[in-house]
Amino acid sequence: MRYGLTIPLTGMTLPEHREIVSELADLGYTDAWSAETNGSDAFTPLALASQWGPRLRLGPAIVPVFTRGPALLAQHAATMAQLAPGRFVLGIGASSPAIVERWNSVPFEEPYKRVRDTLRFLRRALTGEKVTADYDTFSVKGFTLDLVPDTPPPIVLAALRPGMLRLAAREADGAITNWLAPHDIRTVRGELGPDPELIARIFVCPTEDAEEARALGRWMIAAYMTVPVYAAFHEWLGRGEALKPMHEAWAAGDRKGALAAIPDEVVDDLIVHGSPERCRERVQEYVDNGLTTPVLGILPGGDRSMADAVRALAP
């Protein structure tokens, strides 16, 4: 069983991660996965972890395909493949209009095609092939990667709904998802199939104060589920009616009402909380339903430091 951790940890600077990252493999963690929203970039924490945790598999979950040119993305992947030979997995995805358009001033157009085209370009570029090609969403003229990995890294796709999951099954090495309950894994597997690797970030709040965990969970759910791609994801998963009052209050500008409208059952579905032992049991439920690689996204809760929470939640 693989068992991953999201880095960086909330409230810790990157240099402060050295001690805990160096412990991860001995604690039983196999993977460290970054992300890229409005904190650190996706690659720098992994570059550091490649030296601090030389037994860990590393990957970004995910790098947006819109905010870097395809050639630059190939260079990032090749650099990480050299730093962590045989231990790097490239996770790419469409991201969201907020990150792509509002923050980076890049048109968020034809996300499915852009992910597909980037995947196909990277497959060629990471072998050292000279690429001249017109894709549907961009063109590349005469790019050759100078730093060619001995073995091109696997590429996995962020996939929330059937179209992208099927693309991941056909052309990638696996899929990345998040914000789902253990039983939702079966729905995702129905589109992805039984064989590809399925990676999911699971939000874990190791506290036995259920109200503390639910308060944080409600805030996070409201922030994410009002994004159209996540709203559509949970409509597909069958939570449309349960989340409808939240969406209506949010659309009316009633933020407090939106938080209050999220049922406890939805929070408990999507946020793992309780004692470390109970949290581990819940993570195992994801695996039992077909998840290959759980990646813990640890939330602050209780009296533990983040590093101590990592140790307490270790497999």
mmCIF file of C-alpha atoms in Angstrom:
data_model
loop_
_atom_site.group_PDB
_atom_site.id
_atom_site.type_symbol
_atom_site.label_atom_id
_atom_site.label_comp_id
_atom_site.label_asym_id
_atom_site.label_seq_id
_atom_site.Cartn_x
_atom_site.Cartn_y
_atom_site.Cartn_z
ATOM 1 C CA MET A 1 0.000 0.000 0.000
ATOM 2 C CA ARG A 2 1.195 3.479 -0.857
ATOM 3 C CA TYR A 3 0.643 6.195 1.734
ATOM 4 C CA GLY A 4 1.292 9.809 0.833
ATOM 5 C CA LEU A 5 1.547 13.194 2.510
ATOM 6 C CA THR A 6 0.783 16.633 1.125
ATOM 7 C CA ILE A 7 3.647 19.105 1.412
ATOM 8 C CA PRO A 8 4.223 21.857 2.387
ATOM 9 C CA LEU A 9 2.438 21.527 5.727
ATOM 10 C CA THR A 10 0.253 24.422 6.852
ATOM 11 C CA GLY A 11 2.052 26.961 9.003
ATOM 12 C CA MET A 12 5.573 25.666 8.358
ATOM 13 C CA THR A 13 8.193 27.352 6.203
ATOM 14 C CA LEU A 14 9.922 25.210 3.595
ATOM 15 C CA PRO A 15 13.237 25.062 5.515
ATOM 16 C CA GLU A 16 11.332 23.886 8.606
ATOM 17 C CA HIS A 17 10.218 20.772 6.690
ATOM 18 C CA ARG A 18 13.654 19.189 6.559
ATOM 19 C CA GLU A 19 13.369 17.222 9.804
ATOM 20 C CA ILE A 20 9.901 15.779 9.234
ATOM 21 C CA VAL A 21 10.476 15.003 5.544
ATOM 22 C CA SER A 22 13.637 13.100 6.447
ATOM 23 C CA GLU A 23 11.528 10.951 8.827
ATOM 24 C CA LEU A 24 8.677 10.138 6.454
ATOM 25 C CA ALA A 25 9.971 6.904 4.951
ATOM 26 C CA ASP A 26 10.844 5.482 8.363
ATOM 27 C CA LEU A 27 7.346 6.419 9.554
ATOM 28 C CA GLY A 28 5.827 4.406 6.704
ATOM 29 C CA TYR A 29 4.990 7.160 4.224
ATOM 30 C CA THR A 30 5.882 6.269 0.652
ATOM 31 C CA ASP A 31 4.996 9.485 -1.194
ATOM 32 C CA ALA A 32 5.088 13.269 -0.879
ATOM 33 C CA TRP A 33 2.790 15.292 -3.137
ATOM 34 C CA SER A 34 2.709 19.058 -3.533
ATOM 35 C CA ALA A 35 0.030 21.321 -4.988
ATOM 36 C CA GLU A 36 -0.073 24.690 -6.703
ATOM 37 C CA THR A 37 -2.727 27.239 -5.829
ATOM 38 C CA ASN A 38 -1.668 30.473 -4.090
ATOM 39 C CA GLY A 39 1.103 29.194 -1.807
ATOM 40 C CA SER A 40 4.427 27.731 -2.843
ATOM 41 C CA ASP A 41 4.891 26.565 -6.405
ATOM 42 C CA ALA A 42 4.505 22.856 -7.115
ATOM 43 C CA PHE A 43 8.125 21.988 -7.849
ATOM 44 C CA THR A 44 10.320 23.681 -5.224
ATOM 45 C CA PRO A 45 9.010 21.639 -2.244
ATOM 46 C CA LEU A 46 9.574 18.467 -4.267
ATOM 47 C CA ALA A 47 13.105 19.483 -5.199
ATOM 48 C CA LEU A 48 13.914 19.911 -1.514
ATOM 49 C CA ALA A 49 12.174 16.656 -0.584
ATOM 50 C CA SER A 50 14.162 14.796 -3.241
ATOM 51 C CA GLN A 51 17.281 15.466 -1.168
ATOM 52 C CA TRP A 52 15.768 15.263 2.311
ATOM 53 C CA GLY A 53 13.754 12.077 1.676
ATOM 54 C CA PRO A 54 15.676 10.033 -0.897
ATOM 55 C CA ARG A 55 13.316 7.020 -0.619
ATOM 56 C CA LEU A 56 10.091 8.933 -1.255
ATOM 57 C CA ARG A 57 8.150 9.002 -4.489
ATOM 58 C CA LEU A 58 7.363 12.609 -5.376
ATOM 59 C CA GLY A 59 4.775 14.357 -7.486
ATOM 60 C CA PRO A 60 2.760 17.549 -7.936
ATOM 61 C CA ALA A 61 -0.989 17.181 -7.574
ATOM 62 C CA ILE A 62 -1.329 19.135 -9.713
ATOM 63 C CA VAL A 63 0.473 21.550 -12.037
ATOM 64 C CA PRO A 64 -1.949 23.575 -14.197
ATOM 65 C CA VAL A 65 -1.381 23.087 -17.918
ATOM 66 C CA PHE A 66 -2.330 26.698 -18.697
ATOM 67 C CA THR A 67 0.083 28.631 -16.472
ATOM 68 C CA ARG A 68 3.324 27.269 -17.957
ATOM 69 C CA GLY A 69 4.148 26.827 -21.602
ATOM 70 C CA PRO A 70 4.429 23.203 -22.700
ATOM 71 C CA ALA A 71 8.201 23.385 -23.199
ATOM 72 C CA LEU A 72 8.774 24.899 -19.746
ATOM 73 C CA LEU A 73 6.594 22.201 -18.209
ATOM 74 C CA ALA A 74 8.755 19.556 -19.912
ATOM 75 C CA GLN A 75 11.865 21.242 -18.467
ATOM 76 C CA HIS A 76 10.421 21.190 -14.953
ATOM 77 C CA ALA A 77 9.546 17.511 -15.280
ATOM 78 C CA ALA A 78 12.972 16.603 -16.634
ATOM 79 C CA THR A 79 14.714 18.487 -13.832
ATOM 80 C CA MET A 80 12.704 16.671 -11.171
ATOM 81 C CA ALA A 81 13.304 13.343 -12.911
ATOM 82 C CA GLN A 82 17.044 13.987 -12.601
ATOM 83 C CA LEU A 83 16.781 14.970 -8.926
ATOM 84 C CA ALA A 84 14.653 11.929 -8.079
ATOM 85 C CA PRO A 85 15.426 9.299 -10.729
ATOM 86 C CA GLY A 86 12.685 6.711 -10.884
ATOM 87 C CA ARG A 87 10.828 8.458 -8.060
ATOM 88 C CA PHE A 88 9.059 11.333 -9.793
ATOM 89 C CA VAL A 89 5.512 11.338 -11.161
ATOM 90 C CA LEU A 90 4.201 14.364 -13.057
ATOM 91 C CA GLY A 91 0.642 15.330 -12.160
ATOM 92 C CA ILE A 92 -1.025 17.792 -14.540
ATOM 93 C CA GLY A 93 -4.539 19.145 -14.836
ATOM 94 C CA ALA A 94 -6.745 21.965 -16.026
ATOM 95 C CA SER A 95 -6.970 23.746 -12.642
ATOM 96 C CA SER A 96 -9.771 26.341 -12.418
ATOM 97 C CA PRO A 97 -10.824 29.662 -13.961
ATOM 98 C CA ALA A 98 -9.933 31.478 -10.730
ATOM 99 C CA ILE A 99 -6.310 30.327 -10.814
ATOM 100 C CA VAL A 100 -5.848 30.456 -14.576
ATOM 101 C CA GLU A 101 -7.847 33.537 -15.598
ATOM 102 C CA ARG A 102 -8.322 35.688 -12.511
ATOM 103 C CA TRP A 103 -4.858 35.225 -11.035
ATOM 104 C CA ASN A 104 -2.708 34.575 -14.103
ATOM 105 C CA SER A 105 -4.618 36.379 -16.864
ATOM 106 C CA VAL A 106 -4.608 33.317 -19.145
ATOM 107 C CA PRO A 107 -7.820 32.387 -20.980
ATOM 108 C CA PHE A 108 -9.354 29.202 -19.539
ATOM 109 C CA GLU A 109 -10.460 27.763 -22.869
ATOM 110 C CA GLU A 110 -11.086 24.131 -23.863
ATOM 111 C CA PRO A 111 -9.567 22.647 -20.682
ATOM 112 C CA TYR A 112 -10.101 19.019 -21.736
ATOM 113 C CA LYS A 113 -8.269 19.555 -25.021
ATOM 114 C CA ARG A 114 -5.494 21.551 -23.371
ATOM 115 C CA VAL A 115 -4.828 18.734 -20.884
ATOM 116 C CA ARG A 116 -4.937 16.131 -23.663
ATOM 117 C CA ASP A 117 -2.624 18.139 -25.921
ATOM 118 C CA THR A 118 -0.147 18.807 -23.115
ATOM 119 C CA LEU A 119 -0.066 15.129 -22.212
ATOM 120 C CA ARG A 120 0.625 14.150 -25.819
ATOM 121 C CA PHE A 121 3.344 16.783 -26.181
ATOM 122 C CA LEU A 122 5.050 15.743 -22.937
ATOM 123 C CA ARG A 123 5.068 12.082 -23.961
ATOM 124 C CA ARG A 124 7.152 13.037 -26.992
ATOM 125 C CA ALA A 125 9.294 15.778 -25.471
ATOM 126 C CA LEU A 126 10.399 13.774 -22.438
ATOM 127 C CA THR A 127 11.967 11.132 -24.683
ATOM 128 C CA GLY A 128 14.246 13.767 -26.217
ATOM 129 C CA GLU A 129 12.372 13.834 -29.528
ATOM 130 C CA LYS A 130 12.450 17.112 -31.455
ATOM 131 C CA VAL A 131 8.832 18.258 -31.462
ATOM 132 C CA THR A 132 7.239 20.313 -34.190
ATOM 133 C CA ALA A 133 3.489 19.933 -33.995
ATOM 134 C CA ASP A 134 0.207 21.799 -34.230
ATOM 135 C CA TYR A 135 -2.120 20.681 -31.468
ATOM 136 C CA ASP A 136 -5.697 21.901 -31.101
ATOM 137 C CA THR A 137 -4.806 24.323 -28.300
ATOM 138 C CA PHE A 138 -1.168 25.274 -28.984
ATOM 139 C CA SER A 139 1.686 24.794 -31.446
ATOM 140 C CA VAL A 140 5.317 23.855 -30.801
ATOM 141 C CA LYS A 141 8.022 24.503 -33.374
ATOM 142 C CA GLY A 142 11.343 22.713 -33.067
ATOM 143 C CA PHE A 143 11.606 22.106 -29.312
ATOM 144 C CA THR A 144 14.188 19.572 -28.145
ATOM 145 C CA LEU A 145 14.738 18.869 -24.470
ATOM 146 C CA ASP A 146 18.419 19.088 -23.571
ATOM 147 C CA LEU A 147 18.091 17.362 -20.184
ATOM 148 C CA VAL A 148 16.522 14.049 -21.190
ATOM 149 C CA PRO A 149 15.568 11.683 -18.336
ATOM 150 C CA ASP A 150 16.967 8.162 -18.565
ATOM 151 C CA THR A 151 13.386 7.002 -18.016
ATOM 152 C CA PRO A 152 10.566 9.460 -18.770
ATOM 153 C CA PRO A 153 8.469 10.026 -15.644
ATOM 154 C CA PRO A 154 4.907 8.681 -15.471
ATOM 155 C CA ILE A 155 2.204 11.283 -16.098
ATOM 156 C CA VAL A 156 -1.079 11.290 -14.188
ATOM 157 C CA LEU A 157 -4.086 13.522 -14.829
ATOM 158 C CA ALA A 158 -6.335 15.457 -12.483
ATOM 159 C CA ALA A 159 -9.729 13.951 -13.280
ATOM 160 C CA LEU A 160 -13.065 14.592 -11.615
ATOM 161 C CA ARG A 161 -15.621 13.419 -14.161
ATOM 162 C CA PRO A 162 -16.055 10.759 -16.834
ATOM 163 C CA GLY A 163 -14.401 12.501 -19.790
ATOM 164 C CA MET A 164 -11.107 13.222 -18.056
ATOM 165 C CA LEU A 165 -11.132 9.898 -16.215
ATOM 166 C CA ARG A 166 -11.465 8.079 -19.523
ATOM 167 C CA LEU A 167 -8.641 10.146 -21.011
ATOM 168 C CA ALA A 168 -6.473 9.210 -18.035
ATOM 169 C CA ALA A 169 -7.303 5.547 -18.576
ATOM 170 C CA ARG A 170 -6.515 5.685 -22.305
ATOM 171 C CA GLU A 171 -3.412 7.845 -22.469
ATOM 172 C CA ALA A 172 -1.954 8.583 -19.030
ATOM 173 C CA ASP A 173 -0.480 6.486 -16.233
ATOM 174 C CA GLY A 174 -3.222 7.159 -13.740
ATOM 175 C CA ALA A 175 -5.593 9.756 -12.325
ATOM 176 C CA ILE A 176 -5.642 12.182 -9.412
ATOM 177 C CA THR A 177 -8.828 13.188 -7.640
ATOM 178 C CA ASN A 178 -9.901 14.729 -4.340
ATOM 179 C CA TRP A 179 -12.878 15.860 -2.279
ATOM 180 C CA LEU A 180 -14.681 12.557 -2.175
ATOM 181 C CA ALA A 181 -15.882 9.964 0.315
ATOM 182 C CA PRO A 182 -14.705 6.342 0.450
ATOM 183 C CA HIS A 183 -17.793 5.026 -1.340
ATOM 184 C CA ASP A 184 -17.297 7.596 -4.134
ATOM 185 C CA ILE A 185 -14.125 5.757 -5.143
ATOM 186 C CA ARG A 186 -16.296 3.042 -6.680
ATOM 187 C CA THR A 187 -18.020 5.617 -8.901
ATOM 188 C CA VAL A 188 -14.671 6.997 -10.050
ATOM 189 C CA ARG A 189 -13.323 3.491 -10.692
ATOM 190 C CA GLY A 190 -16.366 2.821 -12.846
ATOM 191 C CA GLU A 191 -15.013 5.327 -15.386
ATOM 192 C CA LEU A 192 -11.266 4.901 -14.843
ATOM 193 C CA GLY A 193 -11.303 1.120 -14.771
ATOM 194 C CA PRO A 194 -9.713 -1.227 -12.251
ATOM 195 C CA ASP A 195 -6.085 -1.096 -13.341
ATOM 196 C CA PRO A 196 -4.727 2.505 -13.553
ATOM 197 C CA GLU A 197 -3.282 4.058 -10.439
ATOM 198 C CA LEU A 198 -5.809 6.267 -8.647
ATOM 199 C CA ILE A 199 -4.402 8.934 -6.336
ATOM 200 C CA ALA A 200 -6.602 11.018 -4.041
ATOM 201 C CA ARG A 201 -5.877 13.791 -1.615
ATOM 202 C CA ILE A 202 -7.823 13.096 1.575
ATOM 203 C CA PHE A 203 -8.329 15.961 4.014
ATOM 204 C CA VAL A 204 -7.617 14.779 7.561
ATOM 205 C CA CYS A 205 -8.211 16.724 10.771
ATOM 206 C CA PRO A 206 -6.823 14.661 13.677
ATOM 207 C CA THR A 207 -9.009 15.927 16.493
ATOM 208 C CA GLU A 208 -11.737 14.295 18.550
ATOM 209 C CA ASP A 209 -13.516 17.647 18.754
ATOM 210 C CA ALA A 210 -16.039 16.999 15.987
ATOM 211 C CA GLU A 211 -17.376 20.553 16.017
ATOM 212 C CA GLU A 212 -13.882 21.983 15.535
ATOM 213 C CA ALA A 213 -13.307 19.666 12.579
ATOM 214 C CA ARG A 214 -16.738 20.373 11.066
ATOM 215 C CA ALA A 215 -16.322 24.136 11.360
ATOM 216 C CA LEU A 216 -13.077 23.987 9.406
ATOM 217 C CA GLY A 217 -14.578 21.467 6.996
ATOM 218 C CA ARG A 218 -17.585 23.682 6.261
ATOM 219 C CA TRP A 219 -15.333 26.607 5.411
ATOM 220 C CA MET A 220 -13.252 24.478 3.044
ATOM 221 C CA ILE A 221 -16.263 22.804 1.427
ATOM 222 C CA ALA A 222 -17.895 26.160 0.745
ATOM 223 C CA ALA A 223 -14.671 27.506 -0.768
ATOM 224 C CA TYR A 224 -14.236 24.503 -3.077
ATOM 225 C CA MET A 225 -17.738 23.314 -3.904
ATOM 226 C CA THR A 226 -18.836 26.713 -5.195
ATOM 227 C CA VAL A 227 -16.203 26.399 -7.933
ATOM 228 C CA PRO A 228 -18.133 25.156 -10.998
ATOM 229 C CA VAL A 229 -15.921 22.126 -11.686
ATOM 230 C CA TYR A 230 -16.336 20.850 -8.115
ATOM 231 C CA ALA A 231 -20.050 21.641 -8.107
ATOM 232 C CA ALA A 232 -20.419 19.524 -11.241
ATOM 233 C CA PHE A 233 -18.277 16.769 -9.716
ATOM 234 C CA HIS A 234 -20.519 16.462 -6.686
ATOM 235 C CA GLU A 235 -23.648 16.662 -8.800
ATOM 236 C CA TRP A 236 -22.262 13.625 -10.642
ATOM 237 C CA LEU A 237 -21.426 11.891 -7.365
ATOM 238 C CA GLY A 238 -24.987 12.426 -6.150
ATOM 239 C CA ARG A 239 -24.587 15.299 -3.652
ATOM 240 C CA GLY A 240 -26.392 17.892 -5.749
ATOM 241 C CA GLU A 241 -29.509 18.042 -3.567
ATOM 242 C CA ALA A 242 -27.546 17.977 -0.308
ATOM 243 C CA LEU A 243 -25.420 20.938 -1.438
ATOM 244 C CA LYS A 244 -28.212 22.895 -3.151
ATOM 245 C CA PRO A 245 -29.031 25.088 -0.096
ATOM 246 C CA MET A 246 -25.351 26.000 0.225
ATOM 247 C CA HIS A 247 -25.169 27.008 -3.434
ATOM 248 C CA GLU A 248 -28.341 29.097 -3.174
ATOM 249 C CA ALA A 249 -27.125 30.970 -0.094
ATOM 250 C CA TRP A 250 -23.682 31.509 -1.638
ATOM 251 C CA ALA A 251 -25.190 32.861 -4.863
ATOM 252 C CA ALA A 252 -27.272 35.299 -2.775
ATOM 253 C CA GLY A 253 -24.126 36.566 -1.060
ATOM 254 C CA ASP A 254 -25.029 34.972 2.281
ATOM 255 C CA ARG A 255 -21.708 33.412 3.261
ATOM 256 C CA LYS A 256 -22.715 32.544 6.835
ATOM 257 C CA GLY A 257 -25.935 31.007 5.580
ATOM 258 C CA ALA A 258 -24.001 28.952 3.030
ATOM 259 C CA LEU A 259 -21.763 27.505 5.734
ATOM 260 C CA ALA A 260 -24.713 26.716 7.979
ATOM 261 C CA ALA A 261 -26.525 24.984 5.102
ATOM 262 C CA ILE A 262 -23.874 22.276 4.688
ATOM 263 C CA PRO A 263 -25.160 19.140 6.445
ATOM 264 C CA ASP A 264 -23.002 17.386 9.023
ATOM 265 C CA GLU A 265 -23.292 14.229 6.925
ATOM 266 C CA VAL A 266 -21.605 15.920 3.958
ATOM 267 C CA VAL A 267 -18.786 17.256 6.127
ATOM 268 C CA ASP A 268 -18.258 13.839 7.695
ATOM 269 C CA ASP A 269 -18.233 12.274 4.225
ATOM 270 C CA LEU A 270 -15.536 14.576 2.898
ATOM 271 C CA ILE A 271 -13.371 15.409 5.924
ATOM 272 C CA VAL A 272 -11.690 12.622 7.896
ATOM 273 C CA HIS A 273 -11.613 13.512 11.582
ATOM 274 C CA GLY A 274 -11.309 11.883 14.975
ATOM 275 C CA SER A 275 -8.466 10.220 16.819
ATOM 276 C CA PRO A 276 -5.396 9.262 14.773
ATOM 277 C CA GLU A 277 -6.515 5.628 15.007
ATOM 278 C CA ARG A 278 -9.980 6.481 13.690
ATOM 279 C CA CYS A 279 -8.443 8.595 10.913
ATOM 280 C CA ARG A 280 -6.261 5.692 9.801
ATOM 281 C CA GLU A 281 -9.293 3.395 9.758
ATOM 282 C CA ARG A 282 -11.172 5.875 7.606
ATOM 283 C CA VAL A 283 -8.254 6.195 5.167
ATOM 284 C CA GLN A 284 -8.223 2.406 4.888
ATOM 285 C CA GLU A 285 -11.873 2.545 3.805
ATOM 286 C CA TYR A 286 -10.780 4.534 0.745
ATOM 287 C CA VAL A 287 -8.215 1.870 -0.086
ATOM 288 C CA ASP A 288 -10.756 -0.912 0.453
ATOM 289 C CA ASN A 289 -13.006 0.779 -2.120
ATOM 290 C CA GLY A 290 -10.296 0.880 -4.780
ATOM 291 C CA LEU A 291 -7.991 3.814 -4.053
ATOM 292 C CA THR A 292 -4.363 3.059 -4.901
ATOM 293 C CA THR A 293 -2.611 5.984 -3.241
ATOM 294 C CA PRO A 294 -4.149 7.993 -0.401
ATOM 295 C CA VAL A 295 -2.417 11.346 0.063
ATOM 296 C CA LEU A 296 -3.143 12.945 3.422
ATOM 297 C CA GLY A 297 -3.831 16.662 3.390
ATOM 298 C CA ILE A 298 -3.447 17.326 7.117
ATOM 299 C CA LEU A 299 -5.572 20.134 8.559
ATOM 300 C CA PRO A 300 -4.789 21.927 11.814
ATOM 301 C CA GLY A 301 -6.820 20.548 14.693
ATOM 302 C CA GLY A 302 -6.372 19.660 18.315
ATOM 303 C CA ASP A 303 -3.234 20.526 20.255
ATOM 304 C CA ARG A 304 -0.634 18.789 18.073
ATOM 305 C CA SER A 305 1.878 20.592 15.925
ATOM 306 C CA MET A 306 1.681 19.736 12.245
ATOM 307 C CA ALA A 307 4.859 17.644 12.472
ATOM 308 C CA ASP A 308 3.436 15.704 15.424
ATOM 309 C CA ALA A 309 0.194 15.175 13.512
ATOM 310 C CA VAL A 310 2.215 13.678 10.645
ATOM 311 C CA ARG A 311 3.845 11.282 13.092
ATOM 312 C CA ALA A 312 0.547 10.412 14.797
ATOM 313 C CA LEU A 313 -1.165 9.637 11.480
ATOM 314 C CA ALA A 314 1.678 7.521 10.082
ATOM 315 C CA PRO A 315 0.671 4.067 8.894
#
